[in-house]
Coordinates of C-alpha atoms and ligand atoms in Angstrom, one line a residue:
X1 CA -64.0 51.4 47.1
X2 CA -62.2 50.8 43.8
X3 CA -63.4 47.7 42.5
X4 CA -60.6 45.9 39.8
X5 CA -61.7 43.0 37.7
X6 CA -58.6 40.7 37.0
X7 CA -55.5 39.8 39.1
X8 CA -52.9 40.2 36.1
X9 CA -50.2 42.6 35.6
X10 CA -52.7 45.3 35.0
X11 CA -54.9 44.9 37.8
X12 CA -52.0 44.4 40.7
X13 CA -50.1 47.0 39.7
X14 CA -53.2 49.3 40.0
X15 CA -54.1 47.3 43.3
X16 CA -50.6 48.2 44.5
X17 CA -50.8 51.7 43.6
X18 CA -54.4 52.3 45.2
X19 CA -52.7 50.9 48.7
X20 CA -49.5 53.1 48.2
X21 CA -52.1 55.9 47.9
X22 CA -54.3 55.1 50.4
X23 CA -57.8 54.3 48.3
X24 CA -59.8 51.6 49.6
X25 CA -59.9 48.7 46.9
X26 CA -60.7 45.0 46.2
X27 CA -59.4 42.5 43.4
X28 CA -61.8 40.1 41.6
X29 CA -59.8 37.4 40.0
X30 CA -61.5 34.9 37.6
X31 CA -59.2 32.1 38.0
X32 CA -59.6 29.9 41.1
X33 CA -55.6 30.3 41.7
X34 CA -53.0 32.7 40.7
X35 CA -50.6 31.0 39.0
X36 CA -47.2 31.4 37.5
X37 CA -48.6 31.2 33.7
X38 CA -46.8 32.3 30.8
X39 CA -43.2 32.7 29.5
X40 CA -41.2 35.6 28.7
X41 CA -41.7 39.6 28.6
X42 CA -39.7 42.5 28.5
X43 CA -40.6 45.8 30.9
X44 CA -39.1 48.6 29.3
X45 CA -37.2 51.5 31.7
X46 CA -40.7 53.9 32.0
X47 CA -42.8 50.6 33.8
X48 CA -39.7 49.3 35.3
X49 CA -39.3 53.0 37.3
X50 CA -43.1 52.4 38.1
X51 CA -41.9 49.4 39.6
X52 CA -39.3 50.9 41.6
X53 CA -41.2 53.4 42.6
X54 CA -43.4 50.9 44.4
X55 CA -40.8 49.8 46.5
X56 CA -39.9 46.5 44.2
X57 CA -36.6 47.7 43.3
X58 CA -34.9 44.6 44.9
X59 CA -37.2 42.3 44.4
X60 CA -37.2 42.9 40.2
X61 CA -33.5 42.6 40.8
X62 CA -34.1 38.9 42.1
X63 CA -36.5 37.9 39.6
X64 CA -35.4 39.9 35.9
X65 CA -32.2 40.2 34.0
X66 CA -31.0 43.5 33.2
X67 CA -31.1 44.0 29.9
X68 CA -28.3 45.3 28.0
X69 CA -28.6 45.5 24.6
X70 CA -31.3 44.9 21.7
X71 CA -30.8 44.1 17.9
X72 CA -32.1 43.1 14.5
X73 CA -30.6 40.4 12.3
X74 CA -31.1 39.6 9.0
X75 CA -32.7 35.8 8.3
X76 CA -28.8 35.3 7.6
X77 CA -28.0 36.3 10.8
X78 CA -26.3 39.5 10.3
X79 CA -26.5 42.3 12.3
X80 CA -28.2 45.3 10.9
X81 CA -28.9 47.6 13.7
X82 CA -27.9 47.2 17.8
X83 CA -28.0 49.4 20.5
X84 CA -27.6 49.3 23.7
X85 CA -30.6 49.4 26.3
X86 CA -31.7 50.3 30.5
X87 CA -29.4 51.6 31.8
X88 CA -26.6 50.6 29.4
X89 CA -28.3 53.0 27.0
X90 CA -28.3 56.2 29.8
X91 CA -31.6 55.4 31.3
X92 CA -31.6 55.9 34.8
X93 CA -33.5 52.9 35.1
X94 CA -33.1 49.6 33.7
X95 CA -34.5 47.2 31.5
X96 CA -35.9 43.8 32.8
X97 CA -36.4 40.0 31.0
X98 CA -38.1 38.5 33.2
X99 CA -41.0 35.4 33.2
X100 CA -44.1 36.7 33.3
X101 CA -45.5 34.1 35.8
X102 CA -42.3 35.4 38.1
X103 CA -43.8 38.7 37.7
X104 CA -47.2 38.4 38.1
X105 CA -46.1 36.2 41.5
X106 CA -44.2 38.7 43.0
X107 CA -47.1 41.2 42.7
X108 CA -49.4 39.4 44.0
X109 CA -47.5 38.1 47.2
X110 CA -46.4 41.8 47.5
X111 CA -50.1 42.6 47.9
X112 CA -51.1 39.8 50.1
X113 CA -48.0 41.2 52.1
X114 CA -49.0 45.2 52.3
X115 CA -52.9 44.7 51.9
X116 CA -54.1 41.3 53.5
X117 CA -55.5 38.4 51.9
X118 CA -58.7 39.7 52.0
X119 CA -57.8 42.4 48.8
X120 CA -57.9 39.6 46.4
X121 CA -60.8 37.3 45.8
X122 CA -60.4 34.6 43.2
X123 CA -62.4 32.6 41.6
X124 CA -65.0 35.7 40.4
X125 CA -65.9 36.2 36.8
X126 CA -67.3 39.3 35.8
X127 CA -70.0 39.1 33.5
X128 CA -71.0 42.9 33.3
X129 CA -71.7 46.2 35.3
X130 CA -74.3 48.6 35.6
X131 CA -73.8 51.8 36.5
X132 CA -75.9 52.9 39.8
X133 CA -76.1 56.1 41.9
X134 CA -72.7 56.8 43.7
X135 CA -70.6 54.0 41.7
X136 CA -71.2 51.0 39.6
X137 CA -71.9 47.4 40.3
X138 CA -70.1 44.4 39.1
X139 CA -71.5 41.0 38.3
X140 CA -69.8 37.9 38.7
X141 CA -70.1 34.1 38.5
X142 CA -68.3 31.8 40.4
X143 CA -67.0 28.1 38.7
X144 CA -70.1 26.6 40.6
X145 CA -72.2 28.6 38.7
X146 CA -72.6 31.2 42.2
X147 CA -73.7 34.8 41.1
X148 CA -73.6 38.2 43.2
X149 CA -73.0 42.0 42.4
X150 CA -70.1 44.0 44.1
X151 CA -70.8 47.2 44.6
X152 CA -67.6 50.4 43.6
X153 CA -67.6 53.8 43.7
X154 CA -65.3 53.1 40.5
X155 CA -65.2 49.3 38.6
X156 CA -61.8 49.2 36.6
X157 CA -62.0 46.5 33.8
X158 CA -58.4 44.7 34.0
X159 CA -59.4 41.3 32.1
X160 CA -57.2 41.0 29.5
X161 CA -57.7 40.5 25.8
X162 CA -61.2 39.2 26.4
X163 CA -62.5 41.7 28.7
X164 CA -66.2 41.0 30.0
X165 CA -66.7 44.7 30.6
X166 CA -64.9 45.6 27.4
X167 CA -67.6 43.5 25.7
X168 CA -70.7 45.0 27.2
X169 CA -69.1 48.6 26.3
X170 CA -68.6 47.0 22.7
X171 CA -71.1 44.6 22.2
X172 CA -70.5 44.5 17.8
X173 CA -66.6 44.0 18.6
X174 CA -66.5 40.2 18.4
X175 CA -63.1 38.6 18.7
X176 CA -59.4 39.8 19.0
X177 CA -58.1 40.2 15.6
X178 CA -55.7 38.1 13.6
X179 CA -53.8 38.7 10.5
X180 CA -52.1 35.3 9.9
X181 CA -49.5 35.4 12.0
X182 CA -48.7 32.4 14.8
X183 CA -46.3 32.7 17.5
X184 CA -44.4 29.5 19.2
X185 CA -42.9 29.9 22.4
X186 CA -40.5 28.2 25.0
X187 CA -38.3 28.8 27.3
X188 CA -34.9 26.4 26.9
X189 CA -31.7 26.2 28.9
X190 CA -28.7 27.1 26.8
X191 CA -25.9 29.5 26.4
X192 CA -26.8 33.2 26.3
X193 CA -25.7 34.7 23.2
X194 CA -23.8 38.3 22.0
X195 CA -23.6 40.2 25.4
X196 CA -24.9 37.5 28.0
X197 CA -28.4 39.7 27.9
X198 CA -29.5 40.6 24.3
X199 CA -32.7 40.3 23.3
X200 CA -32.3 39.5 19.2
X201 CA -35.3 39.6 16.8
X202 CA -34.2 37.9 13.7
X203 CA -35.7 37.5 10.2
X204 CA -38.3 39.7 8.6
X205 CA -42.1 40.8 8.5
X206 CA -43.4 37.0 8.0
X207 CA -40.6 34.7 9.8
X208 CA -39.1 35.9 12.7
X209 CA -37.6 34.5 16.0
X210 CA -36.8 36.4 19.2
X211 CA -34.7 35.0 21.9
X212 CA -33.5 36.6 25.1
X213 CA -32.1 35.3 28.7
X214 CA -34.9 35.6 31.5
X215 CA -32.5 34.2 34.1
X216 CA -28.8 34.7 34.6
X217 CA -26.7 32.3 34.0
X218 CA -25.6 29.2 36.3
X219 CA -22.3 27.3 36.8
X220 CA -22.5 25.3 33.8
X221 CA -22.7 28.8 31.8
X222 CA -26.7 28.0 30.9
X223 CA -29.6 30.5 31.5
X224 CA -33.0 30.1 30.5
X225 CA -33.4 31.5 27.2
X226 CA -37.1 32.6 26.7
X227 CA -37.6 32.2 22.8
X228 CA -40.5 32.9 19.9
X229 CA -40.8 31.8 16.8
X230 CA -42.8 33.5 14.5
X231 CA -44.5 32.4 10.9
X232 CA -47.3 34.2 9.1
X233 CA -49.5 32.8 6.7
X234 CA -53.0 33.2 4.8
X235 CA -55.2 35.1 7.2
X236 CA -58.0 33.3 5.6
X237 CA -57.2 29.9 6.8
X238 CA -58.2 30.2 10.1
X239 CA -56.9 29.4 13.6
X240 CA -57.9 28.0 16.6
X241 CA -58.8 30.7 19.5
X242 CA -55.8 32.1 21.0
X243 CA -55.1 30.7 24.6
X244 CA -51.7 31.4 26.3
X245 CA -51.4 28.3 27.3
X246 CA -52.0 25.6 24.6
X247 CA -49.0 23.3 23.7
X248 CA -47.6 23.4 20.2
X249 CA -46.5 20.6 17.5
X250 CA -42.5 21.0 16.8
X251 CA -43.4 19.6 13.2
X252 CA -45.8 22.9 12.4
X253 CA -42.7 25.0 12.4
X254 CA -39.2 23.7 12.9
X255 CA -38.2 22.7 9.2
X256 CA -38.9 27.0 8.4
X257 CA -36.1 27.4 10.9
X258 CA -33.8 24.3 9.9
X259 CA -30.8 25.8 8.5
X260 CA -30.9 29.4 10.9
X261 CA -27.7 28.8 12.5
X262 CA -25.4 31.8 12.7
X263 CA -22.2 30.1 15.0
X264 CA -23.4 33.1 17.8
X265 CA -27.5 31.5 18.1
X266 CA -28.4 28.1 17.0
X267 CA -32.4 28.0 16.5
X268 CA -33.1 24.6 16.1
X269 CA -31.3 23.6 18.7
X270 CA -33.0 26.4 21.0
X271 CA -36.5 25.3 19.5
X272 CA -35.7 21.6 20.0
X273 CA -34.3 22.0 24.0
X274 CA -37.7 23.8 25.3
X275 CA -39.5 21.2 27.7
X276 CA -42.7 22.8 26.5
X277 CA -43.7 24.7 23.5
X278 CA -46.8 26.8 23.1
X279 CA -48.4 27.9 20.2
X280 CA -50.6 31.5 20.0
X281 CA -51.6 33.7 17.2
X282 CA -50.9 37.2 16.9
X283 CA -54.0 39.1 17.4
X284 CA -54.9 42.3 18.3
X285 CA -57.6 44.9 19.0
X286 CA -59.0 47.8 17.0
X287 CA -58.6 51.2 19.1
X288 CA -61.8 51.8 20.4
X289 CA -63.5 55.7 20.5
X290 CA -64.5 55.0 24.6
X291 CA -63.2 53.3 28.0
X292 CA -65.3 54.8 30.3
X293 CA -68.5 54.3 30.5
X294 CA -69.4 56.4 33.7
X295 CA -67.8 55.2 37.0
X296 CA -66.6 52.0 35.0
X297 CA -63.1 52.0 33.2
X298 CA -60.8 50.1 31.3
X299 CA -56.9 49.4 32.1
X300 CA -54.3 46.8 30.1
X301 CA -55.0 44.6 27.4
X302 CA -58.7 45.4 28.1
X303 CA -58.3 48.8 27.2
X304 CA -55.8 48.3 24.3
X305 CA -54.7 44.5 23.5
X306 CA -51.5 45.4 20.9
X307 CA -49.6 43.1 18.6
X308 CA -46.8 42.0 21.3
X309 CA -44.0 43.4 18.8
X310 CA -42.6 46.0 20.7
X311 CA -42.5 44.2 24.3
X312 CA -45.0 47.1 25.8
X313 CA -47.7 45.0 26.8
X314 CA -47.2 44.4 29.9
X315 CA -44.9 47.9 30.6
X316 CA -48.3 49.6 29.4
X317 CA -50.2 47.7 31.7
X318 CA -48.5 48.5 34.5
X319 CA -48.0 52.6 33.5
X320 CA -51.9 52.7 33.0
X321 CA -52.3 51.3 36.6
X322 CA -50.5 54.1 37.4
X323 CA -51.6 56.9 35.7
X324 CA -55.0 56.0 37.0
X325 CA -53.4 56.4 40.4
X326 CA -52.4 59.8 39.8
X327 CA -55.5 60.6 38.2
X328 CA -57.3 59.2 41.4
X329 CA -55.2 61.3 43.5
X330 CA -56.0 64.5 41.4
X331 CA -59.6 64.1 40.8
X332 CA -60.4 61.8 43.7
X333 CA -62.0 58.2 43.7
X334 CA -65.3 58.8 40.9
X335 CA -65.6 59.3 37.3
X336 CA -64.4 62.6 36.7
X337 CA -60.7 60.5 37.3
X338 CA -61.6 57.8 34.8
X339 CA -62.4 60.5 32.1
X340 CA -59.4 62.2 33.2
X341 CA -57.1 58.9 32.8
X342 CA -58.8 58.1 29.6
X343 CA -58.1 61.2 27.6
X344 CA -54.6 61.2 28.9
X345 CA -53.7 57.5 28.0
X346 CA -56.6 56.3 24.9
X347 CA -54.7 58.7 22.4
X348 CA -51.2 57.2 23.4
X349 CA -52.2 53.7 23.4
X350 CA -54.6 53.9 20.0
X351 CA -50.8 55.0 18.3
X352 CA -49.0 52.2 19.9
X353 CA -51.9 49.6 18.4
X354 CA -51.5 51.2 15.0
X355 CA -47.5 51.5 15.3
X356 CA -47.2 47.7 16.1
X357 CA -49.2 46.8 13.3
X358 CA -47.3 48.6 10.4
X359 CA -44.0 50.4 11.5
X360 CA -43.4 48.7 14.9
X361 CA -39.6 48.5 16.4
X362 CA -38.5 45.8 14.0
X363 CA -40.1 47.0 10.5
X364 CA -37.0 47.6 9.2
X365 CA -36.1 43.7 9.3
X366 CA -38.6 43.7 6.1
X367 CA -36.9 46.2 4.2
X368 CA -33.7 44.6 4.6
X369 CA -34.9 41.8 3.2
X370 CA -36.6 43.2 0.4
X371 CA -33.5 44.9 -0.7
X372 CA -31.2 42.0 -0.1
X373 CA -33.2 39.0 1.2
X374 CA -30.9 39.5 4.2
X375 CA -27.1 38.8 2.8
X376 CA -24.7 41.8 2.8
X377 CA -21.7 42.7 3.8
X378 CA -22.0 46.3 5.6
X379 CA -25.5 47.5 6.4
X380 CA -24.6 50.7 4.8
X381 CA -25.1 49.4 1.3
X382 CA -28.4 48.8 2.1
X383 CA -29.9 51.2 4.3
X384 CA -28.2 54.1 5.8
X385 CA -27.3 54.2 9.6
X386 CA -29.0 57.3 9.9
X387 CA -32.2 56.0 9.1
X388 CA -32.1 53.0 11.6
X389 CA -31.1 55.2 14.5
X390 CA -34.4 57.5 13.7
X391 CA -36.7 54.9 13.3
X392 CA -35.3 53.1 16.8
X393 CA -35.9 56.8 18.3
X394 CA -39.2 57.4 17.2
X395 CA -40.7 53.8 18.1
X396 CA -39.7 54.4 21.5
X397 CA -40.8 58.2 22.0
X398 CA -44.7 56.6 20.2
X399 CA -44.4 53.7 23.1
X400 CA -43.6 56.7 26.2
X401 CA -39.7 55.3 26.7
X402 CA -37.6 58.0 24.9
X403 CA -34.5 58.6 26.9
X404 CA -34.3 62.1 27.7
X405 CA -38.1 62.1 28.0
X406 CA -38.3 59.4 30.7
X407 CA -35.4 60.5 32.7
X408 CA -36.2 64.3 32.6
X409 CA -39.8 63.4 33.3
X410 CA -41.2 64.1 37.2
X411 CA -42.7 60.6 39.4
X412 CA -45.8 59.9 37.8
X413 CA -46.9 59.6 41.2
X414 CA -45.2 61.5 44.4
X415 CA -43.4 59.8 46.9
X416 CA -46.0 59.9 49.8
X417 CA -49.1 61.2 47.7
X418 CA -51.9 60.1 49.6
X419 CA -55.5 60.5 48.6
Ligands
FAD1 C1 -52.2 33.1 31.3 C2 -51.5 34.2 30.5 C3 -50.3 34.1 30.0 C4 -49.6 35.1 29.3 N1 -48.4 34.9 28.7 C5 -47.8 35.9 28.1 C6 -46.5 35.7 27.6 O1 -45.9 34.6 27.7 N2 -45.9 36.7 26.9 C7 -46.5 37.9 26.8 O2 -45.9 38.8 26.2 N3 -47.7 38.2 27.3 C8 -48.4 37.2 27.9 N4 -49.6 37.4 28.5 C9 -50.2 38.7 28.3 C10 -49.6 39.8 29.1 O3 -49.6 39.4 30.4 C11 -50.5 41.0 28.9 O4 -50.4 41.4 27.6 C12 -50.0 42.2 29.7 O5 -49.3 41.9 30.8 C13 -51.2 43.1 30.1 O6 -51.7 42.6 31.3 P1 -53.2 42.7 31.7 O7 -53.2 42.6 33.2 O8 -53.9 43.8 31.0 O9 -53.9 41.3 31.1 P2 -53.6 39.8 31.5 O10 -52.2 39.6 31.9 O11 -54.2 39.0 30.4 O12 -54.5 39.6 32.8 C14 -56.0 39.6 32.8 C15 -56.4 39.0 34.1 O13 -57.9 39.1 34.2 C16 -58.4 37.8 34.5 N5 -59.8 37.8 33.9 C17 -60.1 37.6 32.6 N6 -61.4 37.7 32.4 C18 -61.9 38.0 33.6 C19 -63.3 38.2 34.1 N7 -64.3 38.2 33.3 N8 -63.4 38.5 35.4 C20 -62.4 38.5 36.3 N9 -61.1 38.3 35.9 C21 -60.9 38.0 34.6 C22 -57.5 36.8 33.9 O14 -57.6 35.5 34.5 C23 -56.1 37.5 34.1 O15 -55.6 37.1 35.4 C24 -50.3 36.4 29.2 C25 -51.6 36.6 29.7 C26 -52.2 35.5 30.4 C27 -53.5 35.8 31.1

């Protein structure tokens, strides 16, 4: 049995794959409940294919919006570099906004639906493993302060950011790292801007706000617009623990955005509208030399927690889940897979880590500014065309979604691969 510590993105996409291919599996969820938490991510063509090729086509159709295109602005709102994305940009598959509670919903009822209730156990906490003859055992703690050991021929760590069995492989790691910047988030309902489905990053290296649709839009012509704003400051000065979930203080960051309105977005007025804003700084992890640790393994943001610049967090969770798959299916359920998986996906994700933190997606947003502190008439005059279009090409080919790559690229699993 493949035993998979955490129920999020990570860990139900790899539960989903190891019932598509037949391997025997359980889920062991911390949380009492899986709940719809979170706001807004972006799953980029090569996880939304992994998607489809799960059989979740329509049901990503219900939930997402397509995106269509993607662009930087200048802190004055001008455009310096769009492009079109998904399918709009030749992908044969498209991009998705969608809520990552909405997401992380319709994998798990998928599951409950294929595998039976019984493949997800909540309300487990993994403390550590050990590895044994023939597999590895998990620990876990219950809220009530209940213990017992699980017993897999592989234990996959997929617990986030703050990974139990991450820790016990690391034990001098300490906390996520954070460089000064915080992130504010809501969702509001409002007009969507540009094409109806942009996602916009606007500003530069230490103010920056990204907005996007996650839903389409009604009647009235408003959609839910999922929204971050984005200040950095002293590292030094400390912050409190990041949690997902902790609600935010308009008056810590509204007066930086007071005057951004550009006629096409209005931020204050986007900031303002959101029922519920939540406030989260922007940490990361260091790439680590080692996931697996005999028959134990680590997917996700266990594996690889990245600044959440290039929205690939949650597209790399879901490709490592399957990867692992098709390493399971090659080298069957032990650890010779898990080394296998490892040195295929540790080099690819230690780049994206490093990319995100200096020359991520929207690095060229600071050298506009530099240059012009964001006022000009044609981009030209300030940085040439041809160097926007290469840097946009390489970030994507470093985070697996180049065009021609993706599409010329075979499944990463077979249609009817069965262990
Ligand atoms: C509540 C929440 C809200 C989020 N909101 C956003 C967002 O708004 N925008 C965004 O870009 N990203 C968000 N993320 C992060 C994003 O989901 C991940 O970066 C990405 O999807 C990678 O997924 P993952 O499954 O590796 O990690 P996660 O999505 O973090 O999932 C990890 C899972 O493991 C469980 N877990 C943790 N520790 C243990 C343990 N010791 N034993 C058992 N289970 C454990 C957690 O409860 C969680 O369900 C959020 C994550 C969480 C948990």
């Amino acid at each position: 049995m493949i035993v998979i510590v955490g129920g999020g993105i990570a860990g139900l996409s790899l539960a989903l794959t190891c019932h598509q291919i037949g391997a025997p599996f359980r889920v062991l969820e911390a949380a009492r409940a899986i709940e719809p938490l979170g706001v807004g991510i972006n799953l980029q063509p090569n996880a939304v294919r992994e998607l489809f090729d799960l059989g979740l086509e329509q049901d990503l159709a219900a939930i997402g919006v397509e995106t269509r295109e993607y662009g930087l602005f200048s802190k004055r709102g001008r455009a310096i570099w769009t492009e079109p994305r998904g399918r709009f940009a030749g992908y044969r598959w498209p991009q998705y906004s969608v809520h990552r509670g909405a997401l992380q919903m319709l994998l798990y009822r998928t599951l409950l639906e294929r595998a039976g209730s019984a493949s997800v156990e909540t309300g487990w906490r993994a403390t550590g493993f050990e590895n044994v003859p023939g597999g590895a055992v998990v620990h876990l703690q219950a809220p009530d302060g209940a213990t017992r050991s699980v017993l897999g021929s592989v234990v996959i760590g997929a617990d986030g950011i703050h990974s139990a069995l991450r820790a016990q492989m690391e034990p001098d790691e300490g906390p996520p790292i954070w460089a000064g910047a915080i992130l504010w988030r809501g969702t509001t309902r409002a007009r969507p801007f540009r094409t109806g489905a942009s996602m916009v990053l606007i500003g530069h290296a230490t103010q920056r706000l990204v907005a996007y649709p996650i839903s389409p839009p009604d009647s009235d012509g408003l959609a839910t617009i999922n929204w971050i704003a984005e200040l950095t400051s002293d590292p030094g000065a400390g912050w409190r623990r990041e949690d997902w979930n902790r609600t935010a203080d308009l008056a810590d960051f509204l007066p930086r955005f007071a005057d951004w309105r550009f006629g096409w977005i209005d931020a204050p007025e986007l900031i303002q509208g959101a029922a519920k804003v939540y406030e989260y700084p922007m940490v990361d992890r260091d790439p680590i030399a080692r996931w697996t640790h005999g028959a134990v393994s680590l997917i996700g943001d266990a594996a690889h927690a990245t600044y959440p610049v290039g929205s690939n967090g949650a597209s790399q969770a879901i490709v490592d889940a399957r990867k692992l798959g098709s390493h399971l299916l090659a080298h069957r359920i032990g650890p010779a897979a898990l080394a296998a998986y490892e040195q295929e996906m540790r080099p690819l994700t230690s780049k994206i880590i490093l990319t995100n933190r200096g020359s991520g997606p929207d690095a060229v947003l600071q050298q506009v500014e530099d240059r012009c502190g964001g006022a000009f008439e044609a981009i030209e005059d300030v940085i040439p065309k041809e160097d926007l279009a290469r840097h946009a090409v390489r970030y994507k080919r470093v985070a697996g979604f180049g065009i021609e790559e993706l599409n010329a690229r075979p499944p990463i699993i077979a249609a009817g691969a069965r262990l």
